[in-house]
mmCIF file of C-alpha atoms in Angstrom:
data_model
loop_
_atom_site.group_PDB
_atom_site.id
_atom_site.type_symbol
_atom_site.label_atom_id
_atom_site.label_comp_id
_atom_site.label_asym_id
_atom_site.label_seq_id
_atom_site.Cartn_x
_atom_site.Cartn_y
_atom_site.Cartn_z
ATOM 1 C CA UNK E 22 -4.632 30.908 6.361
ATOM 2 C CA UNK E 23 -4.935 27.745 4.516
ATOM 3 C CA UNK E 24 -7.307 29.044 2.308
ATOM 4 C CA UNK E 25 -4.575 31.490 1.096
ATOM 5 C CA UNK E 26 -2.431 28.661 1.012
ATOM 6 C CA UNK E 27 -4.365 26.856 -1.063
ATOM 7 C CA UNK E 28 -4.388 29.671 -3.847
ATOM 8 C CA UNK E 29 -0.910 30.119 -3.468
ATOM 9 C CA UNK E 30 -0.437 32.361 -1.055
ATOM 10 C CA UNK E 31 2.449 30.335 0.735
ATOM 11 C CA UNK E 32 3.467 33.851 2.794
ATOM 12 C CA UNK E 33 0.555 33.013 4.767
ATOM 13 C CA UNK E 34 1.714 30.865 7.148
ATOM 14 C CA UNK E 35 4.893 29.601 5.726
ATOM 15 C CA UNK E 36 8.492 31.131 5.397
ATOM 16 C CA UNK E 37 11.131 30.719 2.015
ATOM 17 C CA UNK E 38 12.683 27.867 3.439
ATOM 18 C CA UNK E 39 9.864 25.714 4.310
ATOM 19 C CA UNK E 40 7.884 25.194 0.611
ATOM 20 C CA UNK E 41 4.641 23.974 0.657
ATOM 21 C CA UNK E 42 4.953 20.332 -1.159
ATOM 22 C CA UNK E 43 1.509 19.242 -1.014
ATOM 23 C CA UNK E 44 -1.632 19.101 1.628
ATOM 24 C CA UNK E 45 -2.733 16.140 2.811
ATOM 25 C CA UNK E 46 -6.423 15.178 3.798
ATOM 26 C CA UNK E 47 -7.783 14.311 6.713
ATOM 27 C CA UNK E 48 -10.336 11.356 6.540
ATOM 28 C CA UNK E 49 -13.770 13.794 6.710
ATOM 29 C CA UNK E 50 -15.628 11.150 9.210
ATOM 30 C CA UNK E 51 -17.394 14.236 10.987
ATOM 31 C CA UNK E 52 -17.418 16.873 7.790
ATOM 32 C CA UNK E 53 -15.535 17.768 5.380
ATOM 33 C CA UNK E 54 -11.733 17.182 4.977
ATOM 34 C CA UNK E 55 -9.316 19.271 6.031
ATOM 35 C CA UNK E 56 -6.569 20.442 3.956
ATOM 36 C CA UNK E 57 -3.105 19.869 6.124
ATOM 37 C CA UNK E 58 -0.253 21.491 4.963
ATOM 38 C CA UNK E 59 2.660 19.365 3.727
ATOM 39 C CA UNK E 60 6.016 21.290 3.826
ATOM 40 C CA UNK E 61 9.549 20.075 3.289
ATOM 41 C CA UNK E 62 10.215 19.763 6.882
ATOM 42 C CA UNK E 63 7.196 18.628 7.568
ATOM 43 C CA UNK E 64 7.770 15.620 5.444
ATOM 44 C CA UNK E 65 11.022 15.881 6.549
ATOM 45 C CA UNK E 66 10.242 14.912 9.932
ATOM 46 C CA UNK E 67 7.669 12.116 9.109
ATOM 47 C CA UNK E 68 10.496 10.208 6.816
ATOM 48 C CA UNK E 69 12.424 10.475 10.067
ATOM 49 C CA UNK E 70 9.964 9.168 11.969
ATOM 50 C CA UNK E 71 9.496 6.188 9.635
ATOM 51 C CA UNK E 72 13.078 5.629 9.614
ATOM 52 C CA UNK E 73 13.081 5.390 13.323
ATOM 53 C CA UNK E 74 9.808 2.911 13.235
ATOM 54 C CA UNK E 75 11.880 0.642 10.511
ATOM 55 C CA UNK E 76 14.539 0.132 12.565
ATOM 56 C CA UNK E 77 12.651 -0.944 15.729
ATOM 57 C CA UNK E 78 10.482 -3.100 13.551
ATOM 58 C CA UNK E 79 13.460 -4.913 11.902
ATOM 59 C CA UNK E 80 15.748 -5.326 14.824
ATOM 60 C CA UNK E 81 12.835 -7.336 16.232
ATOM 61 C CA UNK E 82 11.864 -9.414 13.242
ATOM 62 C CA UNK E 83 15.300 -9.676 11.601
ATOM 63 C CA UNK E 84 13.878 -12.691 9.210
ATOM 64 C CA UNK E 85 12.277 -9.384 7.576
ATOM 65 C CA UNK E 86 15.555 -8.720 6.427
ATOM 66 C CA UNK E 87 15.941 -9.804 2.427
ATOM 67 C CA UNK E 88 12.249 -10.265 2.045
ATOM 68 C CA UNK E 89 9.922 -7.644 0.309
ATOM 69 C CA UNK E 90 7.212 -5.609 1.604
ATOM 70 C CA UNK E 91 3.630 -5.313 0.356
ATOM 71 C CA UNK E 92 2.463 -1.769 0.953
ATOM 72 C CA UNK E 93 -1.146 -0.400 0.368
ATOM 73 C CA UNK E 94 -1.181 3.670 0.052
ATOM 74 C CA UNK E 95 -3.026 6.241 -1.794
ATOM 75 C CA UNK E 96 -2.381 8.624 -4.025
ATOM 76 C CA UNK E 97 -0.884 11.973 -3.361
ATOM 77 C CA UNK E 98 -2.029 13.948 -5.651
ATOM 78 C CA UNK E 99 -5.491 13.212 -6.284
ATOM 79 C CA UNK E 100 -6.318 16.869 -7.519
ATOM 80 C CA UNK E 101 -5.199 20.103 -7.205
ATOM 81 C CA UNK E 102 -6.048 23.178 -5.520
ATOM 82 C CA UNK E 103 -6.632 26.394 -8.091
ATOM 83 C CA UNK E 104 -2.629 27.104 -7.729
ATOM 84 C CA UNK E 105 -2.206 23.572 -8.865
ATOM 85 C CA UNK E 106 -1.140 22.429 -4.969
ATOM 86 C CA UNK E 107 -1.514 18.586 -5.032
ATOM 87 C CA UNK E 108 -4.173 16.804 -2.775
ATOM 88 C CA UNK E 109 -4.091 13.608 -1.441
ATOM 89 C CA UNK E 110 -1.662 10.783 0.297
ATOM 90 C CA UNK E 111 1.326 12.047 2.241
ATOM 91 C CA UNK E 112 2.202 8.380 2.581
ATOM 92 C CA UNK E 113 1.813 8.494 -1.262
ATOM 93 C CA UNK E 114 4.432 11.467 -1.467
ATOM 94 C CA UNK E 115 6.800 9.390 0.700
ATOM 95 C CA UNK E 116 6.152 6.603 -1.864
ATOM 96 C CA UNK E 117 6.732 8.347 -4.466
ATOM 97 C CA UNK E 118 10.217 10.060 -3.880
ATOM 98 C CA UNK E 119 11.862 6.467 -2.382
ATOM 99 C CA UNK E 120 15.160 5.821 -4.007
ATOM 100 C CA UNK E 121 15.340 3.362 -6.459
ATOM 101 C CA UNK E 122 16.859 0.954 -4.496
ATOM 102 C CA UNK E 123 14.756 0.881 -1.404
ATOM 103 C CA UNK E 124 11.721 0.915 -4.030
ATOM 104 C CA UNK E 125 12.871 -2.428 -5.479
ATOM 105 C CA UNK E 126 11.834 -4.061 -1.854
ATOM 106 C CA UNK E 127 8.139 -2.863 -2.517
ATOM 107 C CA UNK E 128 5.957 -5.372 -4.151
ATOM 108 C CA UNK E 129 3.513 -2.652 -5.229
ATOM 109 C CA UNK E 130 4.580 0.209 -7.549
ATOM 110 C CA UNK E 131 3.784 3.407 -6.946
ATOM 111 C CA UNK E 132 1.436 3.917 -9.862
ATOM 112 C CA UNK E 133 -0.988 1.277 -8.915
ATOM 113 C CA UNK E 134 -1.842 4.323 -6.213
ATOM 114 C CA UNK E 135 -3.527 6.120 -8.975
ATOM 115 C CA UNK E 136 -5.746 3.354 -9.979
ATOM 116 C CA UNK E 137 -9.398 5.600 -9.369
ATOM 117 C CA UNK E 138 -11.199 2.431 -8.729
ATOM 118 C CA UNK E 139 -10.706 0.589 -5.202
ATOM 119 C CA UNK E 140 -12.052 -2.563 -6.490
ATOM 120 C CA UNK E 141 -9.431 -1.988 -9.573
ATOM 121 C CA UNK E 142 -7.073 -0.993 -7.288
ATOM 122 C CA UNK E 143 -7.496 -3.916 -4.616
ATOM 123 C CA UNK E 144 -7.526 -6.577 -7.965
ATOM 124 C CA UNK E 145 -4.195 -5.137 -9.341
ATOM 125 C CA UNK E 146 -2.329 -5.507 -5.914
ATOM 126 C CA UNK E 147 -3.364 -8.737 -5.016
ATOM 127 C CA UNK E 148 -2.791 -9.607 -8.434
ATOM 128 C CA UNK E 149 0.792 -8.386 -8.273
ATOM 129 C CA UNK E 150 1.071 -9.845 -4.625
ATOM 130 C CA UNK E 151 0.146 -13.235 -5.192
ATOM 131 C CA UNK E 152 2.685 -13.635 -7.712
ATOM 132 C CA UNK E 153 5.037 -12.978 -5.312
ATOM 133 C CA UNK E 154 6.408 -15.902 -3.179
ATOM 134 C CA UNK E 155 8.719 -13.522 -0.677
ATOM 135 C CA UNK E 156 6.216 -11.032 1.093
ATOM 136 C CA UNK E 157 7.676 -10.732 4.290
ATOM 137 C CA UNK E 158 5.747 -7.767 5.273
ATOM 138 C CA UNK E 159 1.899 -6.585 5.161
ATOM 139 C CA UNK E 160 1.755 -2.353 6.269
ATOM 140 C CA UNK E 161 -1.137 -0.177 5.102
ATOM 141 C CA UNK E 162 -2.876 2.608 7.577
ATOM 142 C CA UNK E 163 -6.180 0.545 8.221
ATOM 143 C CA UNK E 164 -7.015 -3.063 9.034
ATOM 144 C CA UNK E 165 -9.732 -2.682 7.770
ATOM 145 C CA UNK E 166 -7.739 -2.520 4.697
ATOM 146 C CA UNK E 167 -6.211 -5.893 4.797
ATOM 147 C CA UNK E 168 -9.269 -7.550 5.632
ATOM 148 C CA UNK E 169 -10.395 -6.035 2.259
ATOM 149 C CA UNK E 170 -7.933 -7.821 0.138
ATOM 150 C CA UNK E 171 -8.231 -10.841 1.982
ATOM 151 C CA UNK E 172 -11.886 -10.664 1.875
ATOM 152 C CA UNK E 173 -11.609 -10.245 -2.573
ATOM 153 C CA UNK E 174 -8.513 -12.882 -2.626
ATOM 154 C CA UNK E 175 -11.155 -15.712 -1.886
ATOM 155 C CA UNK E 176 -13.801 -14.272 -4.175
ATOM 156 C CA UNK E 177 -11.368 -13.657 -6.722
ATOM 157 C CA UNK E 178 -9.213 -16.726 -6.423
ATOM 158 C CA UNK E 179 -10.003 -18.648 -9.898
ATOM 159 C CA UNK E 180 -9.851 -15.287 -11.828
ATOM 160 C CA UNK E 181 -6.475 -14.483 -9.893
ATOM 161 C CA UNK E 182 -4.901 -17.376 -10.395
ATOM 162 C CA UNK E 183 -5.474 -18.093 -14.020
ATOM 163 C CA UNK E 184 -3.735 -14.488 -14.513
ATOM 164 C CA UNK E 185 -0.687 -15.310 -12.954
ATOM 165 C CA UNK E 186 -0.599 -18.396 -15.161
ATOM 166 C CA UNK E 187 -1.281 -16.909 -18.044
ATOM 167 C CA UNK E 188 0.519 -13.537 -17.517
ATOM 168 C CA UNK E 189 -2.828 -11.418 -18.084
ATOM 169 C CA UNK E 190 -5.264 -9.223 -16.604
ATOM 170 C CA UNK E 191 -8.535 -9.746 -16.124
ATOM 171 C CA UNK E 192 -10.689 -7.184 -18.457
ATOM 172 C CA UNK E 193 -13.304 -7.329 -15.735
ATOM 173 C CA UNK E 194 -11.036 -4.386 -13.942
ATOM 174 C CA UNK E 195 -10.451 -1.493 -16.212
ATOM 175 C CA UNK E 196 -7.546 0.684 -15.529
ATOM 176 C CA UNK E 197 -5.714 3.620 -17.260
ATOM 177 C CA UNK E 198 -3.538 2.782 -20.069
ATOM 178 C CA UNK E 199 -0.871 5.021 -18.206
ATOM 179 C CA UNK E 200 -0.932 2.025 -15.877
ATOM 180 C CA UNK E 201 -1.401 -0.611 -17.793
ATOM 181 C CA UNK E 202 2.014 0.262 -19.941
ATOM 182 C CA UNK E 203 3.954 1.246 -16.717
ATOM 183 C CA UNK E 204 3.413 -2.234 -15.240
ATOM 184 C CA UNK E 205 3.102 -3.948 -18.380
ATOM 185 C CA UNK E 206 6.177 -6.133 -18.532
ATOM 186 C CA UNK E 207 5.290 -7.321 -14.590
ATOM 187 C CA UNK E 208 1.734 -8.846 -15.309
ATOM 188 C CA UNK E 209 3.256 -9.920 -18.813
ATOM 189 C CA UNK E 210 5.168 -12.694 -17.037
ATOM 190 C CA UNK E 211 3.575 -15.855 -16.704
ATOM 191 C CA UNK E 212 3.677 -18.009 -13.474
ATOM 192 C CA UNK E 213 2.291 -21.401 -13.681
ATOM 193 C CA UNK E 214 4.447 -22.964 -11.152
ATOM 194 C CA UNK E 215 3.441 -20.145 -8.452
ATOM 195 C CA UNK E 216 -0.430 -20.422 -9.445
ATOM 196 C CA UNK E 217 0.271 -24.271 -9.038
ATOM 197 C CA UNK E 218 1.447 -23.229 -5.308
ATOM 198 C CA UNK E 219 -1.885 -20.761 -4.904
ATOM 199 C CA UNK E 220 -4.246 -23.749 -6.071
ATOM 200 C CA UNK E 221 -2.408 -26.451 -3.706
ATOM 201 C CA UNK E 222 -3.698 -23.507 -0.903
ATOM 202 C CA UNK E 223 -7.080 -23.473 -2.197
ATOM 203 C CA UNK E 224 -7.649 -27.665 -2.628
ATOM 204 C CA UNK E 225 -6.596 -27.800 1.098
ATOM 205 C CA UNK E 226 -9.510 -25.894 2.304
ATOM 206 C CA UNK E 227 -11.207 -24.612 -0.314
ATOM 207 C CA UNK E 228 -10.332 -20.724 0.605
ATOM 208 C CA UNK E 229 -7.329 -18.668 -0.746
ATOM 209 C CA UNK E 230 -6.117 -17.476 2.868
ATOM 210 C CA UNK E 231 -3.702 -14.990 2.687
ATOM 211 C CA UNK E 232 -1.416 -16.487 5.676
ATOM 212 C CA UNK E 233 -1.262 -19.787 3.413
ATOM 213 C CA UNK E 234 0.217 -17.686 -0.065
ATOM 214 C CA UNK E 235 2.991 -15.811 1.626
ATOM 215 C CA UNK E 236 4.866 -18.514 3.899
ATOM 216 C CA UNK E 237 7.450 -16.255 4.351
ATOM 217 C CA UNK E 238 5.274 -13.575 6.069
ATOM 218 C CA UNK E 239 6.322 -12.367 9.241
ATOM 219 C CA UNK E 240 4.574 -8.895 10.186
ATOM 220 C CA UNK E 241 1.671 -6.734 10.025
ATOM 221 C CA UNK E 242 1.758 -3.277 10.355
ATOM 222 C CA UNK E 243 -1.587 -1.392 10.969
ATOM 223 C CA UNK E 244 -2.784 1.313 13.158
ATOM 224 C CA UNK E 245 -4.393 -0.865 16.526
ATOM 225 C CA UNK E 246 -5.678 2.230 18.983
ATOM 226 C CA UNK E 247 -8.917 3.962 18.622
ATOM 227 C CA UNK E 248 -11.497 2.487 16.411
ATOM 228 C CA UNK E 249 -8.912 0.692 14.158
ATOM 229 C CA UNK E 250 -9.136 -1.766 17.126
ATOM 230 C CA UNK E 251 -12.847 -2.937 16.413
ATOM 231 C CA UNK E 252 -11.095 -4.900 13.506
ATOM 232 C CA UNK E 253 -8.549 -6.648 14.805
ATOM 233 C CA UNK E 254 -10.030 -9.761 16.053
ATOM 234 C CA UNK E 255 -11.135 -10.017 12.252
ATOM 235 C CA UNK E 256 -7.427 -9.490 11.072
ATOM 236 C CA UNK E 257 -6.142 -11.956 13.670
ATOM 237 C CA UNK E 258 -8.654 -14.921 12.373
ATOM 238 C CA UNK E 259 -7.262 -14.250 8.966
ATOM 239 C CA UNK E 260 -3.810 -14.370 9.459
ATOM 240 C CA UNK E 261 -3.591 -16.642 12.878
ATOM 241 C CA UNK E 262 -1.164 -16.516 15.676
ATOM 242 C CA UNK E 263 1.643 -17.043 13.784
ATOM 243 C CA UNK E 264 1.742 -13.768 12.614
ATOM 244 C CA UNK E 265 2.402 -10.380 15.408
ATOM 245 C CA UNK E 266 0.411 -7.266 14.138
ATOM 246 C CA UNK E 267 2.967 -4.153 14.897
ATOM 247 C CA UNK E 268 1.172 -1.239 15.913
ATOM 248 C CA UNK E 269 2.296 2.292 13.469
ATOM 249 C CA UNK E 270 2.080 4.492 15.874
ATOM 250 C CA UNK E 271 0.905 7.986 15.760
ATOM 251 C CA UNK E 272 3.270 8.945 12.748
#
């Protein structure tokens, strides 16, 4: 059935008023991925289920309120199938259809999803990230994730901070010019006084910790059960006590 899916064949296993948006991919840790159908209910009912997560997750941490949110996802549409069916990210898709206003919060935009590169990719975010003063909230799928980008901050730190001083780049990272226009005017700006504030982190102890650049931070979000949970004790030496790691859930 999901092969005729795939083709375009959404009579297989779907009817008119549930269209086939997308299929998303399973991880392929044992073989190869699986193609999972994403439908408008579908994605329907994991918005919902976000929505209800949010709520729980702000009620408890109201200092969350009025501070942005630095998100890590993938792409959804990473190829297609033969009937032109995007692959990739339902978290992505999610991303990608926010309203405007609720997309302002993100620190991340969208299109730095589609950066092919993951060393590329991990640069541009903490690039963007650093620069900004108010993160308030760290959520991406894997820990293993975060300790990723804390792991490059420090071994990026002089080449990180001289771009937000200087408002640039660094040409060691090549991205798409599709990219590189869309987020243009953001790594155009130049922030001495807030790479002033990222070097004051690094003279006291000669790392660029990420629980030292974002004061304001008040959450993690990352999967905890299963094997996510082997990397925990490395996410909570990162970021310290002062900082509760909020489980997603099975979403």
């Amino acid at each position: 059935y999901i092969e005729r899916l795939k083709v375009g064949d959404t009579q297989a296993l779907l009817g008119p008023e549930n269209r086939l948006l997308m299929f998303t991919l399973s991880s392929g840790t044992t073989s190869d991925s699986k193609f999972i159908p994403v439908t408008t209910q579908f994605l329907s009912d994991y918005r919902r289920g976000w929505q209800i997560w949010g709520v729980h997750a702000y009620d408890n941490r109201p200092g969350l309120n009025h501070k942005n949110i630095l998100q890590v996802t993938s792409d959804y549409n990473r190829f297609q199938t033969p009937a032109g069916i995007p692959c990739g990210n339902s978290s992505g898709l999610a991303g990608a259809m926010q309203r405007p206003v609720v997309r302002f919060l993100y620190t991340i935009p969208f299109i730095v999803s589609k950066i092919e590169n993951p060393l590329a990719k991990y640069y541009m975010i903490l690039r963007l990230a650093l620069a900004d003063d108010n993160v308030g909230l760290i959520t991406t799928a894997n820990p293993s994730t975060v300790m990723q980008l804390a792991t490059l901050a420090d071994a990026e730190k002089e080449s990180l901070i001289r771009d937000i001083a200087d408002g640039t780049f660094s040409e060691r990272f090549a991205i798409s010019q599709e990219v590189r226009q869309a987020i243009h005017r953001r790594l155009s700006r130049r922030r001495p006084r807030r790479a002033r504030q990222l070097e004051a982190v690094v003279a006291k102890s000669g790392v660029l910790r990420l629980d030292e650049v974002w004061p304001r931070l008040e959450q993690l979000a990352v999967w905890m059960g299963g094997s996510c949970g082997a990397y925990l004790p490395s996410v909570r030496q990162q970021f310290g006590d002062r900082i509760p790691i909020r489980d997603h859930g099975l979403s």
